[in-house]
Amino acid sequence: MACILHIETSTQVCSVAVSEDSHVIFQLEDHSGPNHAERLGSMVDEALSFTDNHAIPFDAVAVSCGPGSYTGLRIGVSMAKGICYGRNLKLIAVPTLELMCVPVLLREMVEENALLCPMIDARRMEVYAGIYDRALKEVRPVGADVVDAETYKQWLDERPVYFFGNGAAKCMETINHPNAHLIEGIEPLAKWMQPLAERRLLNGQTEDVAYFEPFYLKDYVAKKPKKLI
């Protein structure tokens, strides 16, 4: 099996983990806010020191590739690519919304026919969301949804749908369907990346380190700062 460094920076949480032979052997999380530029470097240094001190060679670096925060994704992917360059490692991209499904499948009692809808808050009633079955097969492609009562109705009319992530709670009153269920406390964290990253590495699904870019979903639009005077 493989030893993989995992980096997750798509939301306000910054996290790093190391997995070896399908087990997470090191993890760090910072929930104090969007300070990835300050914290990620030292967290990665600790992870690298841990593996170097235990003489564990890395095989790859996995990074959460979006959608999510533009700045967070850029910081995480840049760090991952730098490590891959410096240590001649493979780069693995893990979709953020797929990653968020892992703790739900591991910890929650979800019906066999249920669908999973991870949501990342965008703004107002907009979320980045996708719909997956329990095998993590994509039932509906990832999109930027402006949520109203009809957005997920075709799936809710058929079976239970579980909504989770930092964009889910604000949508539940609007969705308002008996088959809609909210799971709270689900965040994309590096420690959940292990099964997805190992599967991609085993299947040869690695990225071009030179040309890989995060999945921003929407183009970044720079705005002029407001005048203070």
PDB file of C-alpha atoms in Angstrom:
ATOM      1  CA  MET A   1       0.000   0.000   0.000  1.00  0.00           C
ATOM      2  CA  ALA A   2       0.974   3.657  -0.034  1.00  0.00           C
ATOM      3  CA  CYS A   3       1.913   6.534   2.228  1.00  0.00           C
ATOM      4  CA  ILE A   4       0.049   9.713   1.275  1.00  0.00           C
ATOM      5  CA  LEU A   5       0.140  13.275   2.562  1.00  0.00           C
ATOM      6  CA  HIS A   6      -3.372  14.782   2.548  1.00  0.00           C
ATOM      7  CA  ILE A   7      -4.057  18.548   2.399  1.00  0.00           C
ATOM      8  CA  GLU A   8      -7.516  20.125   2.787  1.00  0.00           C
ATOM      9  CA  THR A   9      -8.064  23.904   2.569  1.00  0.00           C
ATOM     10  CA  SER A  10     -11.342  24.348   0.679  1.00  0.00           C
ATOM     11  CA  THR A  11     -13.283  25.958   3.559  1.00  0.00           C
ATOM     12  CA  GLN A  12     -12.375  27.893   6.708  1.00  0.00           C
ATOM     13  CA  VAL A  13     -10.907  24.739   8.265  1.00  0.00           C
ATOM     14  CA  CYS A  14      -7.278  23.954   7.476  1.00  0.00           C
ATOM     15  CA  SER A  15      -6.227  20.325   7.921  1.00  0.00           C
ATOM     16  CA  VAL A  16      -3.364  17.978   7.119  1.00  0.00           C
ATOM     17  CA  ALA A  17      -3.104  14.215   7.537  1.00  0.00           C
ATOM     18  CA  VAL A  18      -0.814  11.309   6.672  1.00  0.00           C
ATOM     19  CA  SER A  19      -2.098   7.839   5.844  1.00  0.00           C
ATOM     20  CA  GLU A  20      -0.139   4.621   5.494  1.00  0.00           C
ATOM     21  CA  ASP A  21      -1.558   1.248   4.489  1.00  0.00           C
ATOM     22  CA  SER A  22      -5.162   2.514   4.759  1.00  0.00           C
ATOM     23  CA  HIS A  23      -4.700   3.962   8.248  1.00  0.00           C
ATOM     24  CA  VAL A  24      -4.393   7.623   9.254  1.00  0.00           C
ATOM     25  CA  ILE A  25      -1.193   7.867  11.300  1.00  0.00           C
ATOM     26  CA  PHE A  26      -0.946  11.655  11.676  1.00  0.00           C
ATOM     27  CA  GLN A  27      -3.442  14.530  11.588  1.00  0.00           C
ATOM     28  CA  LEU A  28      -3.678  18.223  12.383  1.00  0.00           C
ATOM     29  CA  GLU A  29      -6.687  20.531  12.182  1.00  0.00           C
ATOM     30  CA  ASP A  30      -7.089  24.275  12.613  1.00  0.00           C
ATOM     31  CA  HIS A  31     -10.679  25.476  13.044  1.00  0.00           C
ATOM     32  CA  SER A  32      -9.794  29.047  14.011  1.00  0.00           C
ATOM     33  CA  GLY A  33     -10.744  30.669  10.702  1.00  0.00           C
ATOM     34  CA  PRO A  34      -9.505  31.362   7.173  1.00  0.00           C
ATOM     35  CA  ASN A  35      -5.805  31.653   8.013  1.00  0.00           C
ATOM     36  CA  HIS A  36      -4.467  28.941   5.711  1.00  0.00           C
ATOM     37  CA  ALA A  37      -1.598  31.099   4.415  1.00  0.00           C
ATOM     38  CA  GLU A  38      -0.289  31.360   7.984  1.00  0.00           C
ATOM     39  CA  ARG A  39      -0.986  27.862   9.271  1.00  0.00           C
ATOM     40  CA  LEU A  40      -0.669  25.415   6.387  1.00  0.00           C
ATOM     41  CA  GLY A  41       3.112  25.657   6.017  1.00  0.00           C
ATOM     42  CA  SER A  42       3.835  24.818   9.659  1.00  0.00           C
ATOM     43  CA  MET A  43       1.248  22.019   9.669  1.00  0.00           C
ATOM     44  CA  VAL A  44       2.811  20.444   6.585  1.00  0.00           C
ATOM     45  CA  ASP A  45       6.280  20.798   8.137  1.00  0.00           C
ATOM     46  CA  GLU A  46       5.068  18.845  11.170  1.00  0.00           C
ATOM     47  CA  ALA A  47       3.655  16.118   8.946  1.00  0.00           C
ATOM     48  CA  LEU A  48       6.864  15.855   6.919  1.00  0.00           C
ATOM     49  CA  SER A  49       8.983  15.807  10.081  1.00  0.00           C
ATOM     50  CA  PHE A  50       6.811  13.029  11.489  1.00  0.00           C
ATOM     51  CA  THR A  51       7.257  10.799   8.441  1.00  0.00           C
ATOM     52  CA  ASP A  52      10.965  11.625   8.076  1.00  0.00           C
ATOM     53  CA  ASN A  53      11.606  10.791  11.736  1.00  0.00           C
ATOM     54  CA  HIS A  54       9.868   7.448  11.286  1.00  0.00           C
ATOM     55  CA  ALA A  55      11.636   6.772   7.977  1.00  0.00           C
ATOM     56  CA  ILE A  56       8.345   6.512   6.102  1.00  0.00           C
ATOM     57  CA  PRO A  57       8.723   7.409   2.415  1.00  0.00           C
ATOM     58  CA  PHE A  58       5.850   9.246   0.742  1.00  0.00           C
ATOM     59  CA  ASP A  59       4.299   7.961  -2.460  1.00  0.00           C
ATOM     60  CA  ALA A  60       1.954  10.846  -3.212  1.00  0.00           C
ATOM     61  CA  VAL A  61       0.312  14.058  -2.083  1.00  0.00           C
ATOM     62  CA  ALA A  62      -3.481  14.303  -2.170  1.00  0.00           C
ATOM     63  CA  VAL A  63      -5.199  17.673  -2.168  1.00  0.00           C
ATOM     64  CA  SER A  64      -8.850  18.632  -1.964  1.00  0.00           C
ATOM     65  CA  CYS A  65      -9.429  20.215  -5.363  1.00  0.00           C
ATOM     66  CA  GLY A  66     -12.742  22.045  -4.955  1.00  0.00           C
ATOM     67  CA  PRO A  67     -15.143  23.571  -5.289  1.00  0.00           C
ATOM     68  CA  GLY A  68     -14.747  25.885  -2.322  1.00  0.00           C
ATOM     69  CA  SER A  69     -12.906  29.014  -1.291  1.00  0.00           C
ATOM     70  CA  TYR A  70     -10.860  30.444  -4.184  1.00  0.00           C
ATOM     71  CA  THR A  71      -8.046  31.525  -1.877  1.00  0.00           C
ATOM     72  CA  GLY A  72      -8.089  28.349   0.171  1.00  0.00           C
ATOM     73  CA  LEU A  73      -7.959  26.125  -2.897  1.00  0.00           C
ATOM     74  CA  ARG A  74      -5.072  28.102  -4.407  1.00  0.00           C
ATOM     75  CA  ILE A  75      -3.069  27.838  -1.178  1.00  0.00           C
ATOM     76  CA  GLY A  76      -3.668  24.116  -0.778  1.00  0.00           C
ATOM     77  CA  VAL A  77      -2.955  23.186  -4.389  1.00  0.00           C
ATOM     78  CA  SER A  78       0.165  25.370  -4.514  1.00  0.00           C
ATOM     79  CA  MET A  79       1.515  23.683  -1.390  1.00  0.00           C
ATOM     80  CA  ALA A  80       0.740  20.209  -2.737  1.00  0.00           C
ATOM     81  CA  LYS A  81       2.397  20.928  -6.082  1.00  0.00           C
ATOM     82  CA  GLY A  82       5.494  22.347  -4.379  1.00  0.00           C
ATOM     83  CA  ILE A  83       5.927  19.206  -2.282  1.00  0.00           C
ATOM     84  CA  CYS A  84       5.415  16.999  -5.340  1.00  0.00           C
ATOM     85  CA  TYR A  85       8.085  18.943  -7.229  1.00  0.00           C
ATOM     86  CA  GLY A  86      10.536  18.907  -4.340  1.00  0.00           C
ATOM     87  CA  ARG A  87      10.148  15.219  -3.494  1.00  0.00           C
ATOM     88  CA  ASN A  88       9.239  13.842  -6.928  1.00  0.00           C
ATOM     89  CA  LEU A  89       5.844  12.590  -5.763  1.00  0.00           C
ATOM     90  CA  LYS A  90       2.571  11.919  -7.544  1.00  0.00           C
ATOM     91  CA  LEU A  91      -0.299  14.400  -7.189  1.00  0.00           C
ATOM     92  CA  ILE A  92      -3.835  13.191  -6.442  1.00  0.00           C
ATOM     93  CA  ALA A  93      -6.884  15.456  -6.691  1.00  0.00           C
ATOM     94  CA  VAL A  94      -9.832  14.626  -4.426  1.00  0.00           C
ATOM     95  CA  PRO A  95     -13.166  16.384  -5.181  1.00  0.00           C
ATOM     96  CA  THR A  96     -14.240  18.288  -2.083  1.00  0.00           C
ATOM     97  CA  LEU A  97     -17.926  17.385  -2.217  1.00  0.00           C
ATOM     98  CA  GLU A  98     -17.145  13.687  -2.662  1.00  0.00           C
ATOM     99  CA  LEU A  99     -14.771  13.953   0.298  1.00  0.00           C
ATOM    100  CA  MET A 100     -17.580  15.334   2.482  1.00  0.00           C
ATOM    101  CA  CYS A 101     -19.609  12.166   1.900  1.00  0.00           C
ATOM    102  CA  VAL A 102     -16.992   9.942   3.564  1.00  0.00           C
ATOM    103  CA  PRO A 103     -17.766  10.759   7.235  1.00  0.00           C
ATOM    104  CA  VAL A 104     -21.495  10.468   6.523  1.00  0.00           C
ATOM    105  CA  LEU A 105     -21.045   6.955   5.155  1.00  0.00           C
ATOM    106  CA  LEU A 106     -18.743   6.010   8.022  1.00  0.00           C
ATOM    107  CA  ARG A 107     -20.734   7.464  10.915  1.00  0.00           C
ATOM    108  CA  GLU A 108     -24.371   7.863   9.939  1.00  0.00           C
ATOM    109  CA  MET A 109     -27.231   5.413   9.560  1.00  0.00           C
ATOM    110  CA  VAL A 110     -28.295   6.229   6.004  1.00  0.00           C
ATOM    111  CA  GLU A 111     -30.886   4.158   4.173  1.00  0.00           C
ATOM    112  CA  GLU A 112     -29.659   1.927   1.359  1.00  0.00           C
ATOM    113  CA  ASN A 113     -31.557   3.871  -1.291  1.00  0.00           C
ATOM    114  CA  ALA A 114     -30.746   7.315   0.128  1.00  0.00           C
ATOM    115  CA  LEU A 115     -28.919  10.028  -1.766  1.00  0.00           C
ATOM    116  CA  LEU A 116     -26.220  12.304  -0.360  1.00  0.00           C
ATOM    117  CA  CYS A 117     -26.112  16.027  -1.104  1.00  0.00           C
ATOM    118  CA  PRO A 118     -23.008  17.784   0.274  1.00  0.00           C
ATOM    119  CA  MET A 119     -23.217  21.578   0.201  1.00  0.00           C
ATOM    120  CA  ILE A 120     -20.570  24.284   0.500  1.00  0.00           C
ATOM    121  CA  ASP A 121     -21.856  27.766   1.282  1.00  0.00           C
ATOM    122  CA  ALA A 122     -21.376  30.251  -1.553  1.00  0.00           C
ATOM    123  CA  ARG A 123     -23.508  33.317  -0.766  1.00  0.00           C
ATOM    124  CA  ARG A 124     -27.101  34.115   0.100  1.00  0.00           C
ATOM    125  CA  MET A 125     -29.134  31.105  -1.054  1.00  0.00           C
ATOM    126  CA  GLU A 126     -26.394  29.812  -3.359  1.00  0.00           C
ATOM    127  CA  VAL A 127     -24.408  26.665  -2.624  1.00  0.00           C
ATOM    128  CA  TYR A 128     -21.904  24.450  -4.393  1.00  0.00           C
ATOM    129  CA  ALA A 129     -23.589  21.060  -4.348  1.00  0.00           C
ATOM    130  CA  GLY A 130     -23.648  17.620  -5.911  1.00  0.00           C
ATOM    131  CA  ILE A 131     -25.787  14.518  -5.479  1.00  0.00           C
ATOM    132  CA  TYR A 132     -24.259  11.068  -4.905  1.00  0.00           C
ATOM    133  CA  ASP A 133     -25.519   7.592  -4.120  1.00  0.00           C
ATOM    134  CA  ARG A 134     -24.043   5.454  -1.331  1.00  0.00           C
ATOM    135  CA  ALA A 135     -21.386   4.104  -3.708  1.00  0.00           C
ATOM    136  CA  LEU A 136     -20.319   7.721  -4.371  1.00  0.00           C
ATOM    137  CA  LYS A 137     -21.532   7.503  -7.924  1.00  0.00           C
ATOM    138  CA  GLU A 138     -22.446  10.966  -9.179  1.00  0.00           C
ATOM    139  CA  VAL A 139     -26.220  11.117  -9.620  1.00  0.00           C
ATOM    140  CA  ARG A 140     -26.179  14.796 -10.557  1.00  0.00           C
ATOM    141  CA  PRO A 141     -23.095  16.796 -11.559  1.00  0.00           C
ATOM    142  CA  VAL A 142     -21.630  19.346  -9.188  1.00  0.00           C
ATOM    143  CA  GLY A 143     -23.114  22.783  -9.716  1.00  0.00           C
ATOM    144  CA  ALA A 144     -23.645  26.213  -8.220  1.00  0.00           C
ATOM    145  CA  ASP A 145     -27.273  26.054  -7.063  1.00  0.00           C
ATOM    146  CA  VAL A 146     -29.487  28.953  -6.111  1.00  0.00           C
ATOM    147  CA  VAL A 147     -31.760  26.918  -3.853  1.00  0.00           C
ATOM    148  CA  ASP A 148     -35.540  27.083  -3.975  1.00  0.00           C
ATOM    149  CA  ALA A 149     -38.307  24.545  -3.318  1.00  0.00           C
ATOM    150  CA  GLU A 150     -37.870  22.971  -6.770  1.00  0.00           C
ATOM    151  CA  THR A 151     -34.075  22.602  -6.870  1.00  0.00           C
ATOM    152  CA  TYR A 152     -33.918  19.012  -5.562  1.00  0.00           C
ATOM    153  CA  LYS A 153     -37.603  18.067  -5.769  1.00  0.00           C
ATOM    154  CA  GLN A 154     -37.230  15.407  -8.486  1.00  0.00           C
ATOM    155  CA  TRP A 155     -34.902  13.378  -6.242  1.00  0.00           C
ATOM    156  CA  LEU A 156     -36.773  14.129  -3.008  1.00  0.00           C
ATOM    157  CA  ASP A 157     -40.013  12.846  -4.521  1.00  0.00           C
ATOM    158  CA  GLU A 158     -38.327   9.481  -5.131  1.00  0.00           C
ATOM    159  CA  ARG A 159     -36.285   8.778  -1.990  1.00  0.00           C
ATOM    160  CA  PRO A 160     -34.567  10.240   1.103  1.00  0.00           C
ATOM    161  CA  VAL A 161     -31.899  12.859   0.484  1.00  0.00           C
ATOM    162  CA  TYR A 162     -29.392  13.805   3.190  1.00  0.00           C
ATOM    163  CA  PHE A 163     -28.049  17.357   3.105  1.00  0.00           C
ATOM    164  CA  PHE A 164     -24.871  18.342   4.942  1.00  0.00           C
ATOM    165  CA  GLY A 165     -21.951  20.766   4.908  1.00  0.00           C
ATOM    166  CA  ASN A 166     -21.682  24.430   5.834  1.00  0.00           C
ATOM    167  CA  GLY A 167     -24.235  25.429   3.191  1.00  0.00           C
ATOM    168  CA  ALA A 168     -26.966  22.963   4.161  1.00  0.00           C
ATOM    169  CA  ALA A 169     -28.651  24.424   7.244  1.00  0.00           C
ATOM    170  CA  LYS A 170     -29.648  27.674   5.564  1.00  0.00           C
ATOM    171  CA  CYS A 171     -31.412  25.738   2.798  1.00  0.00           C
ATOM    172  CA  MET A 172     -33.576  23.356   4.812  1.00  0.00           C
ATOM    173  CA  GLU A 173     -36.517  25.683   5.389  1.00  0.00           C
ATOM    174  CA  THR A 174     -36.596  26.503   1.685  1.00  0.00           C
ATOM    175  CA  ILE A 175     -36.316  22.868   0.576  1.00  0.00           C
ATOM    176  CA  ASN A 176     -39.065  21.868   3.052  1.00  0.00           C
ATOM    177  CA  HIS A 177     -39.757  18.277   1.975  1.00  0.00           C
ATOM    178  CA  PRO A 178     -40.520  15.208   4.123  1.00  0.00           C
ATOM    179  CA  ASN A 179     -37.673  13.272   2.447  1.00  0.00           C
ATOM    180  CA  ALA A 180     -35.113  16.011   3.181  1.00  0.00           C
ATOM    181  CA  HIS A 181     -32.820  15.325   6.146  1.00  0.00           C
ATOM    182  CA  LEU A 182     -30.088  17.529   7.624  1.00  0.00           C
ATOM    183  CA  ILE A 183     -26.861  16.094   9.047  1.00  0.00           C
ATOM    184  CA  GLU A 184     -24.954  18.671  11.069  1.00  0.00           C
ATOM    185  CA  GLY A 185     -21.243  18.924  11.853  1.00  0.00           C
ATOM    186  CA  ILE A 186     -19.873  17.571   8.565  1.00  0.00           C
ATOM    187  CA  GLU A 187     -16.716  19.322   7.320  1.00  0.00           C
ATOM    188  CA  PRO A 188     -14.205  18.441   4.607  1.00  0.00           C
ATOM    189  CA  LEU A 189     -11.159  17.260   6.561  1.00  0.00           C
ATOM    190  CA  ALA A 190      -7.850  15.788   5.442  1.00  0.00           C
ATOM    191  CA  LYS A 191      -8.311  12.660   7.587  1.00  0.00           C
ATOM    192  CA  TRP A 192     -11.331  11.617   5.489  1.00  0.00           C
ATOM    193  CA  MET A 193      -9.373  11.759   2.206  1.00  0.00           C
ATOM    194  CA  GLN A 194      -7.550   8.451   2.690  1.00  0.00           C
ATOM    195  CA  PRO A 195      -9.982   5.991   1.012  1.00  0.00           C
ATOM    196  CA  LEU A 196     -10.622   8.292  -1.947  1.00  0.00           C
ATOM    197  CA  ALA A 197      -6.949   9.128  -2.465  1.00  0.00           C
ATOM    198  CA  GLU A 198      -5.793   5.506  -2.191  1.00  0.00           C
ATOM    199  CA  ARG A 199      -8.408   4.385  -4.709  1.00  0.00           C
ATOM    200  CA  ARG A 200      -7.305   7.044  -7.183  1.00  0.00           C
ATOM    201  CA  LEU A 201      -3.638   6.168  -6.721  1.00  0.00           C
ATOM    202  CA  LEU A 202      -4.377   2.455  -7.206  1.00  0.00           C
ATOM    203  CA  ASN A 203      -6.296   3.240 -10.399  1.00  0.00           C
ATOM    204  CA  GLY A 204      -3.556   5.501 -11.731  1.00  0.00           C
ATOM    205  CA  GLN A 205      -5.716   8.631 -11.447  1.00  0.00           C
ATOM    206  CA  THR A 206      -2.968  11.177 -10.816  1.00  0.00           C
ATOM    207  CA  GLU A 207      -2.574  14.731 -12.070  1.00  0.00           C
ATOM    208  CA  ASP A 208      -0.009  16.623 -14.119  1.00  0.00           C
ATOM    209  CA  VAL A 209       1.867  18.550 -11.444  1.00  0.00           C
ATOM    210  CA  ALA A 210       2.803  21.346 -13.829  1.00  0.00           C
ATOM    211  CA  TYR A 211      -0.649  22.058 -15.247  1.00  0.00           C
ATOM    212  CA  PHE A 212      -3.164  20.978 -12.621  1.00  0.00           C
ATOM    213  CA  GLU A 213      -5.551  23.679 -11.356  1.00  0.00           C
ATOM    214  CA  PRO A 214      -8.295  23.550  -8.716  1.00  0.00           C
ATOM    215  CA  PHE A 215     -11.936  23.108  -9.687  1.00  0.00           C
ATOM    216  CA  TYR A 216     -13.233  26.576  -8.894  1.00  0.00           C
ATOM    217  CA  LEU A 217     -16.635  25.865 -10.514  1.00  0.00           C
ATOM    218  CA  LYS A 218     -17.188  29.595 -11.085  1.00  0.00           C
ATOM    219  CA  ASP A 219     -14.752  32.116 -12.514  1.00  0.00           C
ATOM    220  CA  TYR A 220     -13.152  34.388  -9.968  1.00  0.00           C
ATOM    221  CA  VAL A 221     -14.207  37.990 -10.401  1.00  0.00           C
ATOM    222  CA  ALA A 222     -12.040  40.630  -8.770  1.00  0.00           C
ATOM    223  CA  LYS A 223     -13.872  43.635  -7.391  1.00  0.00           C
ATOM    224  CA  LYS A 224     -12.622  47.118  -6.673  1.00  0.00           C
ATOM    225  CA  PRO A 225     -12.413  47.850  -2.960  1.00  0.00           C
ATOM    226  CA  LYS A 226     -14.922  50.309  -1.633  1.00  0.00           C
ATOM    227  CA  LYS A 227     -13.613  53.818  -1.091  1.00  0.00           C
ATOM    228  CA  LEU A 228     -13.337  54.695   2.545  1.00  0.00           C
ATOM    229  CA  ILE A 229     -13.735  58.425   1.876  1.00  0.00           C
TER     230      ILE A 229
END
